[in-house]
mmCIF file of C-alpha atoms and ligand atoms in Angstrom:
data_model
loop_
_atom_site.group_PDB
_atom_site.id
_atom_site.type_symbol
_atom_site.label_atom_id
_atom_site.label_comp_id
_atom_site.label_asym_id
_atom_site.label_seq_id
_atom_site.Cartn_x
_atom_site.Cartn_y
_atom_site.Cartn_z
ATOM 1 C CA MET A 1 0.112 0.325 -0.479
ATOM 2 C CA LYS A 2 1.377 3.461 -0.888
ATOM 3 C CA SER A 3 2.120 5.469 2.123
ATOM 4 C CA ARG A 4 0.505 8.927 2.698
ATOM 5 C CA PRO A 5 2.558 11.698 3.249
ATOM 6 C CA LEU A 6 3.847 13.038 6.583
ATOM 7 C CA VAL A 7 2.689 16.002 7.640
ATOM 8 C CA LEU A 8 3.681 17.946 10.636
ATOM 9 C CA SER A 9 1.970 20.242 13.267
ATOM 10 C CA ILE A 10 4.402 22.476 15.041
ATOM 11 C CA VAL A 11 2.663 24.472 18.130
ATOM 12 C CA GLY A 12 3.362 25.719 21.404
ATOM 13 C CA ALA A 13 1.236 28.440 22.368
ATOM 14 C CA ARG A 14 -2.746 28.543 23.261
ATOM 15 C CA PRO A 15 -3.592 30.223 20.054
ATOM 16 C CA GLN A 16 -2.345 27.066 17.850
ATOM 17 C CA PHE A 17 -3.659 24.833 20.136
ATOM 18 C CA VAL A 18 -6.927 26.285 19.265
ATOM 19 C CA LYS A 19 -6.209 26.787 15.346
ATOM 20 C CA LEU A 20 -4.769 23.209 15.329
ATOM 21 C CA ALA A 21 -8.374 21.529 16.604
ATOM 22 C CA PRO A 22 -10.787 21.897 13.120
ATOM 23 C CA LEU A 23 -7.718 21.470 10.715
ATOM 24 C CA ALA A 24 -6.294 18.309 12.506
ATOM 25 C CA LYS A 25 -9.407 16.133 11.951
ATOM 26 C CA ALA A 26 -9.432 17.462 8.066
ATOM 27 C CA LEU A 27 -5.679 16.301 7.945
ATOM 28 C CA SER A 28 -5.816 13.234 9.329
ATOM 29 C CA ARG A 29 -8.143 12.221 6.642
ATOM 30 C CA ARG A 30 -6.070 12.701 3.791
ATOM 31 C CA PHE A 31 -2.181 12.717 5.562
ATOM 32 C CA ASP A 32 -0.370 11.023 8.044
ATOM 33 C CA HIS A 33 -0.322 13.912 10.586
ATOM 34 C CA GLN A 34 1.940 14.608 13.800
ATOM 35 C CA VAL A 35 2.063 17.121 16.185
ATOM 36 C CA VAL A 36 4.841 18.497 18.163
ATOM 37 C CA HIS A 37 4.700 20.783 20.764
ATOM 38 C CA THR A 38 7.335 23.398 21.414
ATOM 39 C CA GLY A 39 6.640 23.234 25.023
ATOM 40 C CA GLN A 40 6.264 27.135 25.001
ATOM 41 C CA HIS A 41 2.924 27.371 26.793
ATOM 42 C CA TYR A 42 3.617 24.240 29.995
ATOM 43 C CA ASP A 43 0.620 25.055 32.459
ATOM 44 C CA ASP A 44 -2.176 22.486 32.589
ATOM 45 C CA ASN A 45 -4.460 25.844 32.185
ATOM 46 C CA MET A 46 -2.416 26.944 29.049
ATOM 47 C CA SER A 47 -1.624 23.947 27.439
ATOM 48 C CA GLN A 48 -3.282 20.314 28.368
ATOM 49 C CA VAL A 49 -6.911 21.525 29.138
ATOM 50 C CA PHE A 50 -6.707 22.334 25.223
ATOM 51 C CA PHE A 51 -6.179 19.682 23.958
ATOM 52 C CA ARG A 52 -8.881 17.673 26.107
ATOM 53 C CA GLN A 53 -11.574 20.426 25.927
ATOM 54 C CA LEU A 54 -10.831 20.306 22.137
ATOM 55 C CA ASN A 55 -10.575 16.611 21.202
ATOM 56 C CA LEU A 56 -6.766 17.254 19.856
ATOM 57 C CA PRO A 57 -4.545 14.278 19.226
ATOM 58 C CA GLN A 58 -2.170 13.960 21.967
ATOM 59 C CA PRO A 59 1.249 15.902 21.107
ATOM 60 C CA ASP A 60 3.529 13.038 19.090
ATOM 61 C CA TYR A 61 6.967 15.072 20.601
ATOM 62 C CA ASN A 62 6.423 17.762 23.385
ATOM 63 C CA LEU A 63 10.328 19.582 23.413
ATOM 64 C CA GLY A 64 9.330 20.598 26.866
ATOM 65 C CA VAL A 65 10.967 24.666 25.813
ATOM 66 C CA GLY A 66 8.901 26.775 27.866
ATOM 67 C CA GLY A 67 10.121 30.351 29.330
ATOM 68 C CA GLY A 68 13.388 32.456 28.505
ATOM 69 C CA THR A 69 14.444 34.918 27.156
ATOM 70 C CA HIS A 70 12.928 35.261 22.875
ATOM 71 C CA GLY A 71 16.657 34.211 21.580
ATOM 72 C CA ARG A 72 17.274 31.164 24.105
ATOM 73 C CA MET A 73 13.395 30.332 23.662
ATOM 74 C CA THR A 74 13.446 30.418 19.849
ATOM 75 C CA GLY A 75 17.152 28.642 19.818
ATOM 76 C CA ARG A 76 16.394 25.879 21.887
ATOM 77 C CA MET A 77 13.397 25.090 19.846
ATOM 78 C CA LEU A 78 15.043 25.067 16.439
ATOM 79 C CA THR A 79 17.589 22.817 18.162
ATOM 80 C CA ALA A 80 14.766 20.624 19.419
ATOM 81 C CA ILE A 81 12.989 20.901 16.007
ATOM 82 C CA GLU A 82 15.859 20.229 14.014
ATOM 83 C CA ARG A 83 16.233 16.895 15.560
ATOM 84 C CA VAL A 84 12.429 15.741 14.915
ATOM 85 C CA LEU A 85 12.904 16.872 11.032
ATOM 86 C CA ILE A 86 16.146 14.602 11.047
ATOM 87 C CA GLN A 87 14.074 11.631 12.568
ATOM 88 C CA HIS A 88 11.167 11.770 10.345
ATOM 89 C CA ARG A 89 12.221 14.238 7.120
ATOM 90 C CA PRO A 90 8.172 15.368 6.890
ATOM 91 C CA SER A 91 6.571 16.031 3.225
ATOM 92 C CA LEU A 92 5.323 19.809 4.659
ATOM 93 C CA VAL A 93 5.785 21.049 8.186
ATOM 94 C CA LEU A 94 2.621 23.981 8.997
ATOM 95 C CA VAL A 95 3.132 26.607 11.662
ATOM 96 C CA PHE A 96 0.463 28.850 13.116
ATOM 97 C CA GLY A 97 0.427 32.331 13.635
ATOM 98 C CA ASP A 98 3.018 34.297 15.327
ATOM 99 C CA THR A 99 4.850 33.337 18.390
ATOM 100 C CA ASN A 100 8.460 32.077 18.921
ATOM 101 C CA SER A 101 7.098 28.500 18.259
ATOM 102 C CA THR A 102 6.486 29.558 14.792
ATOM 103 C CA LEU A 103 9.268 31.334 13.659
ATOM 104 C CA ALA A 104 11.540 28.630 15.161
ATOM 105 C CA GLY A 105 9.403 25.965 12.992
ATOM 106 C CA ALA A 106 9.463 27.503 10.327
ATOM 107 C CA LEU A 107 13.199 28.058 10.089
ATOM 108 C CA ALA A 108 14.239 24.697 11.071
ATOM 109 C CA ALA A 109 12.103 22.920 8.217
ATOM 110 C CA ALA A 110 12.950 25.618 5.933
ATOM 111 C CA LYS A 111 17.028 25.276 6.327
ATOM 112 C CA MET A 112 16.599 21.357 5.569
ATOM 113 C CA ASP A 113 14.311 22.260 2.080
ATOM 114 C CA ILE A 114 10.983 20.881 3.638
ATOM 115 C CA PRO A 115 8.277 22.758 2.541
ATOM 116 C CA VAL A 116 6.494 25.327 4.814
ATOM 117 C CA GLY A 117 2.935 26.005 5.656
ATOM 118 C CA HIS A 118 2.400 28.763 7.038
ATOM 119 C CA ILE A 119 -1.889 29.475 8.544
ATOM 120 C CA GLU A 120 -2.572 32.483 9.489
ATOM 121 C CA ALA A 121 -0.287 34.307 6.705
ATOM 122 C CA GLY A 122 0.088 37.742 5.798
ATOM 123 C CA MET A 123 -1.171 39.137 9.323
ATOM 124 C CA ARG A 124 0.389 42.892 9.579
ATOM 125 C CA SER A 125 0.507 44.966 12.878
ATOM 126 C CA PHE A 126 2.898 47.265 11.592
ATOM 127 C CA VAL A 127 5.153 47.596 14.676
ATOM 128 C CA ARG A 128 8.181 46.223 14.231
ATOM 129 C CA ALA A 129 8.316 46.694 17.893
ATOM 130 C CA MET A 130 6.111 43.595 18.925
ATOM 131 C CA PRO A 131 7.813 40.263 19.119
ATOM 132 C CA GLU A 132 4.719 38.686 16.736
ATOM 133 C CA GLU A 133 5.797 41.124 14.280
ATOM 134 C CA ILE A 134 8.956 40.046 13.622
ATOM 135 C CA ASN A 135 8.087 36.343 14.164
ATOM 136 C CA ARG A 136 5.122 36.432 11.679
ATOM 137 C CA ARG A 137 7.322 38.744 8.625
ATOM 138 C CA LEU A 138 10.088 36.200 8.610
ATOM 139 C CA THR A 139 7.748 33.223 8.619
ATOM 140 C CA ASP A 140 5.966 34.454 5.623
ATOM 141 C CA HIS A 141 8.858 34.869 3.644
ATOM 142 C CA LEU A 142 10.218 31.173 4.621
ATOM 143 C CA ALA A 143 7.226 29.877 3.658
ATOM 144 C CA GLU A 144 5.943 28.310 0.570
ATOM 145 C CA LEU A 145 2.164 28.094 0.913
ATOM 146 C CA SER A 146 0.721 30.838 2.462
ATOM 147 C CA PHE A 147 -3.134 30.470 4.137
ATOM 148 C CA CYS A 148 -4.574 34.061 4.772
ATOM 149 C CA SER A 149 -7.226 34.576 6.655
ATOM 150 C CA THR A 150 -8.690 37.452 4.992
ATOM 151 C CA ILE A 151 -8.444 39.635 1.641
ATOM 152 C CA THR A 152 -6.429 41.359 3.791
ATOM 153 C CA ALA A 153 -3.384 39.386 4.450
ATOM 154 C CA MET A 154 -3.319 38.682 1.018
ATOM 155 C CA LYS A 155 -2.305 42.064 -0.356
ATOM 156 C CA ASN A 156 0.012 42.382 2.808
ATOM 157 C CA LEU A 157 1.882 39.608 1.232
ATOM 158 C CA ARG A 158 1.955 40.755 -2.356
ATOM 159 C CA SER A 159 2.902 43.933 -1.320
ATOM 160 C CA GLU A 160 6.564 42.414 0.310
ATOM 161 C CA GLY A 161 6.472 40.953 -3.146
ATOM 162 C CA ILE A 162 5.616 36.880 -1.995
ATOM 163 C CA THR A 163 2.817 36.046 -4.920
ATOM 164 C CA LYS A 164 3.140 32.400 -5.115
ATOM 165 C CA GLY A 165 1.382 29.810 -2.875
ATOM 166 C CA LEU A 166 -1.476 32.003 -1.707
ATOM 167 C CA VAL A 167 -4.352 30.568 -0.330
ATOM 168 C CA HIS A 168 -7.437 32.555 0.874
ATOM 169 C CA SER A 169 -8.074 30.030 3.463
ATOM 170 C CA GLY A 170 -10.481 31.651 5.325
ATOM 171 C CA ASP A 171 -10.198 31.597 9.483
ATOM 172 C CA LEU A 172 -9.610 28.050 11.324
ATOM 173 C CA MET A 173 -10.814 29.905 14.705
ATOM 174 C CA TYR A 174 -14.312 30.845 13.628
ATOM 175 C CA GLU A 175 -14.693 27.490 12.259
ATOM 176 C CA LEU A 176 -13.932 25.905 15.450
ATOM 177 C CA LEU A 177 -15.942 28.976 17.046
ATOM 178 C CA HIS A 178 -19.270 28.181 15.145
ATOM 179 C CA ASP A 179 -19.288 24.538 15.460
ATOM 180 C CA LEU A 180 -19.033 25.081 19.377
ATOM 181 C CA LYS A 181 -21.229 27.963 19.811
ATOM 182 C CA PRO A 182 -24.294 26.113 21.123
ATOM 183 C CA LYS A 183 -22.316 24.781 23.522
ATOM 184 C CA ILE A 184 -21.013 27.827 24.347
ATOM 185 C CA ARG A 185 -24.220 29.771 25.061
ATOM 186 C CA ARG A 186 -25.815 27.082 26.797
ATOM 187 C CA ASN A 187 -22.496 27.387 29.666
ATOM 188 C CA ARG A 188 -24.119 29.969 32.028
ATOM 189 C CA GLN A 189 -22.838 27.793 35.468
ATOM 190 C CA LEU A 190 -19.543 29.629 35.445
ATOM 191 C CA LEU A 191 -21.000 33.146 36.220
ATOM 192 C CA SER A 192 -22.651 32.812 39.280
ATOM 193 C CA GLN A 193 -19.372 31.322 40.078
ATOM 194 C CA TYR A 194 -17.874 34.675 40.060
ATOM 195 C CA ASN A 195 -20.947 36.342 40.857
ATOM 196 C CA VAL A 196 -22.381 37.776 37.805
ATOM 197 C CA GLU A 197 -25.080 38.466 35.807
ATOM 198 C CA PRO A 198 -25.544 38.169 32.233
ATOM 199 C CA GLY A 199 -25.093 41.475 29.838
ATOM 200 C CA LYS A 200 -23.923 42.812 33.331
ATOM 201 C CA TYR A 201 -20.196 42.058 33.214
ATOM 202 C CA LEU A 202 -16.784 42.665 31.582
ATOM 203 C CA PHE A 203 -14.596 39.945 30.540
ATOM 204 C CA LEU A 204 -10.740 41.178 29.962
ATOM 205 C CA THR A 205 -7.626 39.697 29.533
ATOM 206 C CA ALA A 206 -4.467 41.729 28.549
ATOM 207 C CA HIS A 207 -0.389 39.981 27.819
ATOM 208 C CA ARG A 208 1.123 41.695 25.012
ATOM 209 C CA ALA A 209 4.645 42.887 26.117
ATOM 210 C CA ALA A 210 4.027 46.518 25.074
ATOM 211 C CA ASN A 211 1.054 46.510 27.983
ATOM 212 C CA VAL A 212 2.098 44.640 30.642
ATOM 213 C CA ASP A 213 6.179 44.704 30.203
ATOM 214 C CA ASP A 214 6.446 48.552 30.245
ATOM 215 C CA PRO A 215 5.996 49.882 33.941
ATOM 216 C CA GLY A 216 4.071 52.784 32.403
ATOM 217 C CA ASN A 217 1.936 51.250 30.444
ATOM 218 C CA LEU A 218 1.324 48.273 33.152
ATOM 219 C CA SER A 219 0.074 50.984 35.756
ATOM 220 C CA LYS A 220 -2.477 52.294 33.138
ATOM 221 C CA LEU A 221 -3.346 49.097 32.800
ATOM 222 C CA ALA A 222 -4.010 48.576 36.914
ATOM 223 C CA SER A 223 -5.581 52.022 36.921
ATOM 224 C CA ILE A 224 -8.136 51.303 33.946
ATOM 225 C CA LEU A 225 -8.467 47.733 36.116
ATOM 226 C CA GLU A 226 -9.460 49.627 39.492
ATOM 227 C CA MET A 227 -12.010 51.970 37.402
ATOM 228 C CA LEU A 228 -13.880 49.709 35.521
ATOM 229 C CA PRO A 229 -18.041 50.591 36.224
ATOM 230 C CA LEU A 230 -18.907 46.832 36.030
ATOM 231 C CA PRO A 231 -18.301 43.689 37.804
ATOM 232 C CA THR A 232 -15.340 42.502 35.145
ATOM 233 C CA VAL A 233 -13.941 38.958 34.831
ATOM 234 C CA PHE A 234 -10.191 38.477 34.374
ATOM 235 C CA PRO A 235 -8.590 35.484 34.164
ATOM 236 C CA VAL A 236 -4.423 36.748 34.176
ATOM 237 C CA HIS A 237 -2.071 35.523 32.073
ATOM 238 C CA PRO A 238 1.375 33.801 34.030
ATOM 239 C CA ARG A 239 3.204 36.675 32.291
ATOM 240 C CA THR A 240 0.956 39.748 33.573
ATOM 241 C CA LYS A 241 0.355 38.435 37.297
ATOM 242 C CA GLY A 242 4.555 37.779 36.964
ATOM 243 C CA ARG A 243 4.940 41.736 35.991
ATOM 244 C CA LEU A 244 1.755 42.871 38.286
ATOM 245 C CA ARG A 245 3.135 41.461 41.202
ATOM 246 C CA ARG A 246 7.353 42.852 40.638
ATOM 247 C CA ALA A 247 5.274 46.038 40.158
ATOM 248 C CA ARG A 248 3.892 45.958 43.775
ATOM 249 C CA LEU A 249 -0.072 46.197 41.967
ATOM 250 C CA TRP A 250 -1.152 42.897 42.386
ATOM 251 C CA GLN A 251 -2.034 43.478 46.084
ATOM 252 C CA GLY A 252 -4.246 46.684 45.663
ATOM 253 C CA LEU A 253 -5.958 44.644 42.452
ATOM 254 C CA GLN A 254 -7.344 41.793 44.370
ATOM 255 C CA ARG A 255 -9.226 43.831 47.041
ATOM 256 C CA GLN A 256 -10.923 45.775 44.345
ATOM 257 C CA PRO A 257 -14.881 44.717 44.875
ATOM 258 C CA ASN A 258 -16.046 44.582 41.093
ATOM 259 C CA LEU A 259 -12.344 42.671 39.842
ATOM 260 C CA ARG A 260 -12.636 38.934 39.716
ATOM 261 C CA LEU A 261 -9.087 37.946 39.074
ATOM 262 C CA THR A 262 -8.893 33.774 38.020
ATOM 263 C CA GLU A 263 -6.190 31.646 36.846
ATOM 264 C CA PRO A 264 -6.147 31.609 32.630
ATOM 265 C CA THR A 265 -9.387 29.611 32.292
ATOM 266 C CA GLY A 266 -9.594 27.099 29.549
ATOM 267 C CA TYR A 267 -11.069 27.218 25.869
ATOM 268 C CA LEU A 268 -14.585 26.792 26.281
ATOM 269 C CA GLU A 269 -14.768 28.608 29.888
ATOM 270 C CA THR A 270 -12.991 31.742 28.235
ATOM 271 C CA LEU A 271 -15.806 31.563 25.264
ATOM 272 C CA SER A 272 -18.716 31.172 28.126
ATOM 273 C CA LEU A 273 -17.653 33.970 30.167
ATOM 274 C CA ALA A 274 -17.082 36.525 27.250
ATOM 275 C CA CYS A 275 -20.358 35.345 25.239
ATOM 276 C CA HIS A 276 -22.321 36.670 28.367
ATOM 277 C CA ALA A 277 -20.272 39.571 28.719
ATOM 278 C CA GLN A 278 -21.784 43.013 28.294
ATOM 279 C CA VAL A 279 -17.988 44.259 26.471
ATOM 280 C CA VAL A 280 -14.818 41.848 25.986
ATOM 281 C CA LEU A 281 -11.568 44.302 26.946
ATOM 282 C CA THR A 282 -8.808 42.686 25.218
ATOM 283 C CA ASP A 283 -4.933 43.118 23.984
ATOM 284 C CA SER A 284 -5.203 39.476 22.417
ATOM 285 C CA GLY A 285 -6.012 38.864 18.387
ATOM 286 C CA GLY A 286 -7.559 35.637 18.915
ATOM 287 C CA LEU A 287 -9.992 37.131 21.179
ATOM 288 C CA GLN A 288 -10.966 40.279 19.508
ATOM 289 C CA LYS A 289 -12.423 38.421 16.712
ATOM 290 C CA GLU A 290 -13.710 35.252 18.833
ATOM 291 C CA ALA A 291 -15.729 38.482 20.771
ATOM 292 C CA ILE A 292 -16.982 39.606 17.510
ATOM 293 C CA CYS A 293 -18.081 36.086 16.312
ATOM 294 C CA LEU A 294 -20.085 35.343 19.423
ATOM 295 C CA GLY A 295 -21.671 39.020 18.989
ATOM 296 C CA VAL A 296 -20.454 40.757 21.676
ATOM 297 C CA PRO A 297 -19.127 44.051 21.593
ATOM 298 C CA VAL A 298 -15.023 44.407 22.001
ATOM 299 C CA LEU A 299 -12.498 47.613 23.039
ATOM 300 C CA THR A 300 -9.119 46.361 22.016
ATOM 301 C CA LEU A 301 -6.451 47.476 24.646
ATOM 302 C CA ARG A 302 -4.374 48.330 21.509
ATOM 303 C CA GLU A 303 -3.574 51.978 18.731
ATOM 304 C CA GLU A 304 -3.764 49.162 15.754
ATOM 305 C CA THR A 305 -4.808 45.489 14.957
ATOM 306 C CA GLU A 306 -3.763 43.142 12.340
ATOM 307 C CA TRP A 307 -7.941 41.824 12.134
ATOM 308 C CA VAL A 308 -8.945 45.588 10.334
ATOM 309 C CA GLU A 309 -12.406 43.811 8.988
ATOM 310 C CA THR A 310 -13.836 43.537 12.654
ATOM 311 C CA LEU A 311 -13.179 47.548 13.238
ATOM 312 C CA ARG A 312 -16.013 48.075 11.170
ATOM 313 C CA ARG A 313 -17.906 45.270 12.586
ATOM 314 C CA GLY A 314 -17.927 46.104 16.529
ATOM 315 C CA ASN A 315 -14.671 46.343 17.357
ATOM 316 C CA CYS A 316 -12.837 49.383 18.653
ATOM 317 C CA LEU A 317 -9.649 50.179 19.339
ATOM 318 C CA VAL A 318 -8.853 52.102 22.854
ATOM 319 C CA GLY A 319 -5.689 51.646 23.491
ATOM 320 C CA LEU A 320 -4.743 52.452 27.379
ATOM 321 C CA ASP A 321 -6.540 55.517 27.090
ATOM 322 C CA VAL A 322 -9.008 55.550 30.323
ATOM 323 C CA LYS A 323 -11.491 58.301 28.958
ATOM 324 C CA LYS A 324 -11.924 56.505 25.389
ATOM 325 C CA ILE A 325 -12.662 52.864 27.737
ATOM 326 C CA MET A 326 -14.652 55.059 29.318
ATOM 327 C CA ARG A 327 -16.803 56.433 26.982
ATOM 328 C CA SER A 328 -17.076 53.635 24.710
ATOM 329 C CA LEU A 329 -18.343 51.151 27.871
ATOM 330 C CA ARG A 330 -21.307 53.769 27.778
ATOM 331 C CA ARG A 331 -22.010 53.828 23.813
ATOM 332 C CA GLU A 332 -23.994 51.458 22.538
ATOM 333 C CA ARG A 333 -22.166 49.308 19.796
ATOM 334 C CA ARG A 334 -23.671 46.629 16.639
ATOM 335 C CA VAL A 335 -21.891 43.951 16.098
ATOM 336 C CA ARG A 336 -21.963 41.687 12.783
ATOM 337 C CA PRO A 337 -20.377 38.834 13.112
ATOM 338 C CA ILE A 338 -17.978 37.246 10.360
ATOM 339 C CA PRO A 339 -19.196 34.701 7.999
ATOM 340 C CA PHE A 340 -16.599 31.669 8.119
ATOM 341 C CA ARG A 341 -17.026 29.964 5.165
ATOM 342 C CA ILE A 342 -15.202 30.721 1.892
ATOM 343 C CA ARG A 343 -17.146 30.124 -1.205
ATOM 344 C CA ASN A 344 -18.657 27.883 1.400
ATOM 345 C CA ARG A 345 -16.320 25.951 2.241
ATOM 346 C CA ARG A 346 -14.432 25.295 5.447
ATOM 347 C CA PRO A 347 -11.505 26.783 5.758
ATOM 348 C CA SER A 348 -9.750 23.238 7.480
ATOM 349 C CA GLU A 349 -10.928 21.749 3.969
ATOM 350 C CA ILE A 350 -9.677 24.513 1.786
ATOM 351 C CA ILE A 351 -6.515 24.251 3.454
ATOM 352 C CA ALA A 352 -6.127 20.370 3.297
ATOM 353 C CA VAL A 353 -7.166 20.745 0.026
ATOM 354 C CA ALA A 354 -4.471 22.832 -1.093
ATOM 355 C CA ILE A 355 -1.479 20.996 0.707
ATOM 356 C CA SER A 356 -2.803 17.606 -1.318
ATOM 357 C CA ARG A 357 -2.582 19.692 -4.617
ATOM 358 C CA TYR A 358 0.735 21.037 -4.000
ATOM 359 C CA LEU A 359 2.402 17.700 -2.478
ATOM 360 C CA GLY A 360 0.770 16.196 -5.856
ATOM 361 C CA ALA A 361 1.921 18.744 -7.614
ATOM 362 C CA ARG A 362 5.889 18.230 -6.590
HETATM 363 C C1 LIG B 401 3.032 34.377 23.870
HETATM 364 C C2 LIG B 401 3.076 34.871 22.193
HETATM 365 C C3 LIG B 401 1.891 35.758 21.497
HETATM 366 C C4 LIG B 401 0.614 35.186 22.285
HETATM 367 C C5 LIG B 401 0.376 34.686 23.544
HETATM 368 C C6 LIG B 401 -0.963 33.862 23.674
HETATM 369 C C7 LIG B 401 5.309 35.111 21.564
HETATM 370 C C8 LIG B 401 6.542 36.190 21.162
HETATM 371 N N1 LIG B 401 4.578 35.585 21.979
HETATM 372 O O1 LIG B 401 2.978 35.161 24.449
HETATM 373 O O2 LIG B 401 1.755 35.968 20.761
HETATM 374 O O3 LIG B 401 -0.720 35.731 21.674
HETATM 375 O O4 LIG B 401 1.590 33.430 23.258
HETATM 376 O O5 LIG B 401 -0.772 33.254 25.316
HETATM 377 O O6 LIG B 401 5.474 33.422 20.945
HETATM 378 N N2 LIG B 401 4.083 31.265 31.106
HETATM 379 C C9 LIG B 401 3.868 30.352 32.431
HETATM 380 N N3 LIG B 401 3.151 28.997 31.694
HETATM 381 C C10 LIG B 401 2.663 29.211 30.935
HETATM 382 C C11 LIG B 401 3.461 29.557 30.029
HETATM 383 C C12 LIG B 401 4.403 30.684 29.827
HETATM 384 O O7 LIG B 401 4.440 30.905 33.506
HETATM 385 O O8 LIG B 401 2.518 27.659 30.485
HETATM 386 C C13 LIG B 401 5.233 32.054 31.487
HETATM 387 C C14 LIG B 401 6.571 32.113 30.759
HETATM 388 O O9 LIG B 401 7.600 31.777 31.289
HETATM 389 C C15 LIG B 401 6.588 33.615 30.710
HETATM 390 C C16 LIG B 401 5.495 34.190 30.459
HETATM 391 O O10 LIG B 401 4.834 33.303 30.908
HETATM 392 O O11 LIG B 401 7.892 33.935 31.707
HETATM 393 C C17 LIG B 401 5.261 34.973 29.316
HETATM 394 O O12 LIG B 401 5.021 33.492 28.408
HETATM 395 P P1 LIG B 401 6.103 33.388 27.117
HETATM 396 O O13 LIG B 401 5.391 31.960 25.922
HETATM 397 O O14 LIG B 401 7.007 33.843 26.477
HETATM 398 O O15 LIG B 401 4.285 34.323 25.623
HETATM 399 P P2 LIG B 401 3.293 34.974 26.226
HETATM 400 O O16 LIG B 401 3.124 36.559 26.431
HETATM 401 O O17 LIG B 401 2.541 33.659 26.714
#
């Protein structure tokens, strides 16, 4: 029997597990599919909980490379991924989004002349200081197949001279959310756990380096948290918690009666909490889109977004500007979700078929 081509997916951080979930099924119908987890996210509530809730195949390898500086983390990943690639020689390596795991995976494969497919290619914030912007630009220039969630992403790639291997695939996060939406909506039990009522609380997340590593911005974020006019559920990313503790801001926030600080929440809990909130406030790329998909207005705690399509549909950029935030919270906004199918096809199918064609033509 003819053996099937081996496709190897490299993931390491929460948003990548989410994107892999709908795709893994479509890939395993056509290819031998293996998953490498770099270990970038290693706490149970940042990693394993996603595998359990989303029925993801357990990783074939966990490289255990988490924490440390960007250079050290990326370098250790590069070495460890190369070892796996030498052993298996996959027909294609898939990388997702814009984390250090993405860049390390793409670089290790490209150096070995193994074709790279980049999921969520072409996203740009045009802010060079953002670690993610560096990761995604370099990955895009290493990839042979670029799977773009949006038309804007396709245009961004073309303007950088990347014209071959572009596929307008649509968004895997929307696909997953679309399938799980009824389950997510039904789950209201969590609200009583946090002592909040549907439509009468805010849901907030913040972990971007620009917001939490810069001491001035971190203290702005803390003041915002103290002034929010409604009960606010805030699952705190380990990076954010570490920075707040170090700046001696954590204890003060714990005493705020409106704030419900909690450990990072799993996929289903996060989306249920977002779904029943009056407004979502976030600096995450994924949650901006997910809130819109759930029909909930979102205030993005950044000055720019890669997801420009969401701006006309209920997403508003507020940075860390208290006045803007308070004003926007008072204003009612209509949310128009973005359809997830492209020409009536699922993103996961579009991607799997494009890989199949590409490998068939080689
Ligand atoms: C990374 C991505 C970011 C993505 C985010 C999703 C990069 C450059 N950034 O940021 O694009 O939006 O993931 O969450 O790759 N930590 C733990 N436990 C964990 C994971 C992390 O304690 O399970 C700690 C790390 O040790 C580190 C800090 O949190 O001190 C930041 O983790 P890191 O993986 O470097 O980046 P993220 O902020 O999660």
